[in-house]
CSV table of C-alpha atoms in Angstrom, one decimal:
chain,number,residue,atom,x,y,z
M,21,UNK,CA,-18.3,-10.6,-46.8
M,22,UNK,CA,-17.6,-9.4,-43.3
M,23,UNK,CA,-19.5,-6.6,-41.7
M,24,UNK,CA,-19.1,-4.8,-38.4
M,25,UNK,CA,-22.2,-3.9,-36.5
M,26,UNK,CA,-21.4,-1.0,-34.1
M,27,UNK,CA,-23.4,0.2,-31.2
M,28,UNK,CA,-22.5,3.8,-30.5
M,29,UNK,CA,-23.8,6.2,-27.9
M,30,UNK,CA,-23.2,9.7,-26.4
M,31,UNK,CA,-22.3,10.2,-22.8
M,32,UNK,CA,-26.0,11.1,-22.2
M,33,UNK,CA,-27.0,7.7,-23.7
M,34,UNK,CA,-24.6,5.9,-21.4
M,35,UNK,CA,-26.0,7.8,-18.4
M,36,UNK,CA,-29.6,6.9,-19.2
M,37,UNK,CA,-28.6,3.2,-19.6
M,38,UNK,CA,-27.1,3.4,-16.1
M,39,UNK,CA,-30.6,4.3,-14.8
M,40,UNK,CA,-32.3,1.3,-16.2
M,41,UNK,CA,-33.8,-1.0,-13.6
M,42,UNK,CA,-31.9,-4.2,-12.7
M,43,UNK,CA,-34.7,-6.2,-14.3
M,44,UNK,CA,-34.5,-4.3,-17.6
M,45,UNK,CA,-30.7,-4.6,-17.7
M,46,UNK,CA,-30.9,-8.3,-17.0
M,47,UNK,CA,-33.4,-8.8,-19.8
M,48,UNK,CA,-31.1,-6.8,-22.2
M,49,UNK,CA,-28.0,-8.8,-21.2
M,50,UNK,CA,-29.9,-12.1,-21.5
M,51,UNK,CA,-31.0,-11.1,-25.0
M,52,UNK,CA,-27.4,-10.2,-26.0
M,53,UNK,CA,-26.1,-13.5,-24.7
M,54,UNK,CA,-28.8,-15.5,-26.7
M,55,UNK,CA,-28.1,-13.3,-29.7
M,56,UNK,CA,-24.4,-14.1,-29.6
M,57,UNK,CA,-25.3,-17.8,-29.4
M,58,UNK,CA,-27.6,-17.6,-32.3
M,59,UNK,CA,-24.9,-15.9,-34.5
M,60,UNK,CA,-22.6,-18.6,-33.5
M,61,UNK,CA,-25.0,-21.4,-34.2
M,62,UNK,CA,-25.9,-20.0,-37.6
M,63,UNK,CA,-22.2,-19.9,-38.6
M,64,UNK,CA,-22.0,-16.1,-39.2
M,65,UNK,CA,-20.2,-15.2,-35.9
M,66,UNK,CA,-16.7,-13.8,-36.2
M,67,UNK,CA,-16.2,-11.7,-33.1
M,68,UNK,CA,-17.8,-9.4,-30.5
M,69,UNK,CA,-16.4,-7.0,-28.0
M,70,UNK,CA,-17.8,-4.8,-25.3
M,71,UNK,CA,-15.9,-1.6,-24.5
M,72,UNK,CA,-15.4,-0.1,-21.1
M,73,UNK,CA,-17.5,3.0,-20.5
M,74,UNK,CA,-16.1,6.2,-22.0
M,75,UNK,CA,-15.0,7.9,-18.7
M,76,UNK,CA,-11.5,6.8,-19.3
M,77,UNK,CA,-11.5,7.5,-23.1
M,78,UNK,CA,-8.6,9.5,-24.5
M,79,UNK,CA,-7.7,11.0,-27.7
M,80,UNK,CA,-4.0,10.7,-28.5
M,81,UNK,CA,-2.1,12.7,-30.9
M,82,UNK,CA,1.7,12.7,-31.5
M,83,UNK,CA,3.6,15.6,-30.2
M,84,UNK,CA,6.5,17.4,-31.9
M,85,UNK,CA,9.0,15.3,-30.0
M,86,UNK,CA,7.2,12.1,-30.6
M,87,UNK,CA,5.6,12.1,-27.1
M,88,UNK,CA,1.9,11.1,-27.0
M,89,UNK,CA,-0.4,14.0,-26.2
M,90,UNK,CA,-3.6,12.8,-24.5
M,91,UNK,CA,-6.9,14.6,-24.2
M,92,UNK,CA,-9.9,13.4,-22.3
M,93,UNK,CA,-12.3,16.3,-23.1
M,94,UNK,CA,-14.9,15.5,-25.7
M,95,UNK,CA,-17.9,17.4,-27.1
M,96,UNK,CA,-21.3,16.3,-25.7
M,97,UNK,CA,-22.3,15.2,-29.2
M,98,UNK,CA,-19.3,12.8,-29.3
M,99,UNK,CA,-20.4,9.2,-30.1
M,100,UNK,CA,-18.5,6.6,-28.2
M,101,UNK,CA,-18.3,3.0,-29.4
M,102,UNK,CA,-20.1,0.8,-26.8
M,103,UNK,CA,-19.5,-2.5,-28.5
M,104,UNK,CA,-19.5,-4.3,-31.8
M,105,UNK,CA,-20.2,-7.6,-33.5
M,106,UNK,CA,-18.4,-8.8,-36.6
M,107,UNK,CA,-20.4,-11.2,-38.8
M,108,UNK,CA,-19.5,-13.0,-42.0
M,109,UNK,CA,-22.6,-13.0,-44.3
M,110,UNK,CA,-23.6,-13.4,-47.9
M,111,UNK,CA,-25.0,-10.0,-48.4
M,112,UNK,CA,-25.4,-6.5,-47.0
M,113,UNK,CA,-29.1,-7.2,-46.5
M,114,UNK,CA,-28.3,-10.1,-44.2
M,115,UNK,CA,-26.1,-7.8,-42.1
M,116,UNK,CA,-29.0,-5.3,-41.9
M,117,UNK,CA,-31.3,-8.0,-40.7
M,118,UNK,CA,-28.9,-9.0,-38.0
M,119,UNK,CA,-28.4,-5.4,-37.0
M,120,UNK,CA,-32.2,-4.9,-36.8
M,121,UNK,CA,-32.4,-7.8,-34.4
M,122,UNK,CA,-29.8,-6.2,-32.1
M,123,UNK,CA,-31.6,-2.8,-32.4
M,124,UNK,CA,-34.8,-4.5,-31.2
M,125,UNK,CA,-33.1,-5.7,-28.0
M,126,UNK,CA,-35.3,-5.0,-25.0
M,127,UNK,CA,-35.0,-1.7,-23.2
M,128,UNK,CA,-36.9,-0.1,-20.3
M,129,UNK,CA,-40.2,-1.9,-19.6
M,130,UNK,CA,-39.2,-4.7,-22.1
M,131,UNK,CA,-39.9,-2.5,-25.2
M,132,UNK,CA,-37.4,-2.7,-28.1
M,133,UNK,CA,-34.7,-0.1,-27.4
M,134,UNK,CA,-34.5,0.6,-31.2
M,135,UNK,CA,-30.8,1.6,-30.7
M,136,UNK,CA,-29.2,2.7,-33.9
M,137,UNK,CA,-26.7,0.1,-35.1
M,138,UNK,CA,-24.1,1.3,-37.6
M,139,UNK,CA,-23.3,-1.3,-40.3
M,140,UNK,CA,-20.0,-1.1,-42.2
M,141,UNK,CA,-18.1,-3.6,-44.3
M,142,UNK,CA,-14.7,-4.5,-43.1
M,143,UNK,CA,-11.8,-5.1,-45.5
M,144,UNK,CA,-11.5,-8.7,-46.4
M,145,UNK,CA,-8.0,-9.5,-45.4
M,146,UNK,CA,-4.9,-8.0,-44.0
M,147,UNK,CA,-3.8,-7.8,-47.6
M,148,UNK,CA,-6.0,-4.7,-47.9
M,149,UNK,CA,-4.0,-3.0,-45.3
M,150,UNK,CA,-0.8,-4.1,-46.9
M,151,UNK,CA,0.0,-6.5,-44.0
T,17,UNK,CA,-4.8,-4.9,-20.2
T,18,UNK,CA,-6.5,-4.9,-23.5
T,19,UNK,CA,-7.1,-1.6,-25.3
T,20,UNK,CA,-8.6,-0.7,-28.7
T,21,UNK,CA,-7.1,2.1,-30.7
T,22,UNK,CA,-9.7,3.7,-33.0
T,23,UNK,CA,-8.9,5.7,-36.0
T,24,UNK,CA,-11.9,7.8,-37.1
T,25,UNK,CA,-12.6,10.5,-39.7
T,26,UNK,CA,-15.3,12.4,-41.4
T,27,UNK,CA,-16.3,11.8,-45.0
T,28,UNK,CA,-14.3,15.0,-45.9
T,29,UNK,CA,-11.3,13.6,-44.1
T,30,UNK,CA,-11.6,10.3,-46.0
T,31,UNK,CA,-11.9,12.2,-49.3
T,32,UNK,CA,-8.6,14.1,-48.4
T,33,UNK,CA,-6.9,10.7,-47.9
T,34,UNK,CA,-8.0,9.6,-51.4
T,35,UNK,CA,-6.2,12.7,-52.8
T,36,UNK,CA,-2.8,11.6,-51.3
T,37,UNK,CA,-0.1,10.7,-53.8
T,38,UNK,CA,0.8,7.0,-54.2
T,39,UNK,CA,4.2,7.8,-52.7
T,40,UNK,CA,2.6,9.3,-49.6
T,41,UNK,CA,0.2,6.4,-49.2
T,42,UNK,CA,3.0,3.9,-49.5
T,43,UNK,CA,5.1,5.7,-46.9
T,44,UNK,CA,2.1,5.8,-44.6
T,45,UNK,CA,1.3,2.1,-45.0
T,46,UNK,CA,5.0,1.1,-44.6
T,47,UNK,CA,5.0,2.7,-41.1
T,48,UNK,CA,1.7,1.1,-40.1
T,49,UNK,CA,3.1,-2.3,-41.3
T,50,UNK,CA,6.3,-1.8,-39.3
T,51,UNK,CA,4.3,-0.8,-36.2
T,52,UNK,CA,2.2,-4.0,-36.5
T,53,UNK,CA,5.4,-6.0,-36.9
T,54,UNK,CA,6.9,-4.4,-33.7
T,55,UNK,CA,3.7,-5.1,-31.8
T,56,UNK,CA,3.7,-8.7,-32.9
T,57,UNK,CA,7.3,-9.1,-31.9
T,58,UNK,CA,6.7,-7.6,-28.5
T,59,UNK,CA,3.7,-9.8,-27.9
T,60,UNK,CA,1.3,-6.9,-27.6
T,61,UNK,CA,-0.5,-7.4,-30.9
T,62,UNK,CA,-4.0,-8.9,-30.8
T,63,UNK,CA,-5.7,-7.7,-34.0
T,64,UNK,CA,-6.1,-5.0,-36.5
T,65,UNK,CA,-8.9,-4.3,-39.0
T,66,UNK,CA,-9.5,-1.7,-41.7
T,67,UNK,CA,-13.0,-0.8,-42.6
T,68,UNK,CA,-14.4,-0.1,-46.1
T,69,UNK,CA,-14.9,3.7,-46.8
T,70,UNK,CA,-18.1,5.2,-45.3
T,71,UNK,CA,-20.0,5.6,-48.6
T,72,UNK,CA,-21.9,2.4,-48.0
T,73,UNK,CA,-22.4,3.0,-44.3
T,74,UNK,CA,-25.9,2.4,-42.9
T,75,UNK,CA,-27.6,2.9,-39.6
T,76,UNK,CA,-30.2,0.2,-38.8
T,77,UNK,CA,-33.0,1.1,-36.3
T,78,UNK,CA,-35.5,-1.7,-35.6
T,79,UNK,CA,-37.8,-3.4,-38.0
T,80,UNK,CA,-41.1,-2.4,-39.7
T,81,UNK,CA,-43.2,-5.3,-41.1
T,82,UNK,CA,-40.2,-7.6,-40.9
T,83,UNK,CA,-38.0,-5.3,-42.9
T,84,UNK,CA,-34.9,-3.6,-41.2
T,85,UNK,CA,-35.2,0.2,-41.2
T,86,UNK,CA,-32.0,1.5,-42.8
T,87,UNK,CA,-30.8,5.0,-43.2
T,88,UNK,CA,-27.7,6.1,-45.1
T,89,UNK,CA,-27.9,9.8,-44.4
T,90,UNK,CA,-25.4,11.1,-41.8
T,91,UNK,CA,-24.5,14.6,-40.6
T,92,UNK,CA,-21.3,16.0,-42.2
T,93,UNK,CA,-19.7,16.0,-38.7
T,94,UNK,CA,-20.2,12.3,-38.3
T,95,UNK,CA,-17.0,10.5,-37.3
T,96,UNK,CA,-16.7,7.2,-39.1
T,97,UNK,CA,-14.5,4.4,-37.9
T,98,UNK,CA,-11.7,3.8,-40.4
T,99,UNK,CA,-9.9,1.1,-38.7
T,100,UNK,CA,-8.7,-0.2,-35.3
T,101,UNK,CA,-5.9,-2.0,-33.5
T,102,UNK,CA,-6.3,-4.2,-30.4
T,103,UNK,CA,-3.3,-4.4,-28.2
T,104,UNK,CA,-2.6,-6.1,-24.9
T,105,UNK,CA,-0.3,-3.9,-22.9
T,106,UNK,CA,1.0,-3.5,-19.3
T,107,UNK,CA,-0.1,0.1,-18.7
T,108,UNK,CA,-2.5,2.7,-20.2
T,109,UNK,CA,0.6,4.8,-20.9
T,110,UNK,CA,2.0,2.1,-23.2
T,111,UNK,CA,-1.4,2.2,-25.1
T,112,UNK,CA,-1.1,6.0,-25.4
T,113,UNK,CA,2.5,5.6,-26.7
T,114,UNK,CA,1.4,3.2,-29.4
T,115,UNK,CA,-1.5,5.5,-30.3
T,116,UNK,CA,1.0,8.4,-30.5
T,117,UNK,CA,3.2,6.4,-32.9
T,118,UNK,CA,0.1,5.7,-35.2
T,119,UNK,CA,-0.8,9.4,-35.0
T,120,UNK,CA,2.7,10.3,-36.1
T,121,UNK,CA,2.5,8.1,-39.2
T,122,UNK,CA,3.5,10.2,-42.2
T,123,UNK,CA,0.9,12.0,-44.3
T,124,UNK,CA,1.2,14.2,-47.4
T,125,UNK,CA,4.8,15.3,-48.0
T,126,UNK,CA,6.0,13.0,-45.2
T,127,UNK,CA,4.7,15.2,-42.4
T,128,UNK,CA,3.0,13.4,-39.4
T,129,UNK,CA,-0.8,13.3,-39.9
T,130,UNK,CA,-1.3,13.9,-36.2
T,131,UNK,CA,-4.7,12.2,-36.6
T,132,UNK,CA,-6.4,11.8,-33.2
T,133,UNK,CA,-6.5,8.1,-32.1
T,134,UNK,CA,-9.2,7.3,-29.6
T,135,UNK,CA,-7.9,4.9,-26.9
T,136,UNK,CA,-10.5,2.8,-25.1
T,137,UNK,CA,-10.3,-0.1,-22.7
T,138,UNK,CA,-12.4,-3.2,-23.1
T,139,UNK,CA,-15.1,-4.0,-20.5
T,140,UNK,CA,-13.8,-6.4,-17.9
T,141,UNK,CA,-17.1,-7.8,-16.7
T,142,UNK,CA,-20.1,-9.7,-18.1
T,143,UNK,CA,-20.4,-12.4,-20.7
T,144,UNK,CA,-18.6,-10.6,-23.5
T,145,UNK,CA,-15.4,-9.6,-21.7
T,146,UNK,CA,-12.5,-9.2,-24.0
């Protein structure tokens, strides 16, 4: 079963991360690098991606003539995807354990950031999308 | 330039989708399949993934006594990821054009859903660059 572990944050969350000390950021990045290696070594790793910060984020809707209509204005409460991990595990509980490890990544002063990590199952194959 | 196109919706939005007729769902999926095929042929396709419905969604926040702290209660306004496309395109405008095509996929009665598609670039630094 594949699960996606998503780290989301509001613009305010991103702004506060930008104020972390260099030392705190380095500790967090080092944790994330080791974490990825652990997932890989334990055979559950499928993919991970980090997204660019949301300044350039756009919502796109189709216009009447088929032209894309873009909008870059979002409510303050809007949660932006910061990054994700996809893991292939035997149970939802195992996915939650992995998510809890990411959530405990060190934040300011080396304390666990306790970031909320959203855990969702992904559809098993392209067949589910009719592809 | 790699972009991720995110389709999101509230639980209410997902419930609406479940009420579509089979014919409307088939027409919608046929367009998505043809868009994927075009992107593959143009060399812009990287990946696509659909997510399971949000009913089983959990947020995990840290650990207490070795047990992950999970929570499955979300505000009604919460936007859940329904699926995504990753494309490798020459310009942001091309990413918006593809997102517009997805947004124009037919919904009930064959009318475009006009669902908002969030377009984001991948980080181009650090150990996890796309």
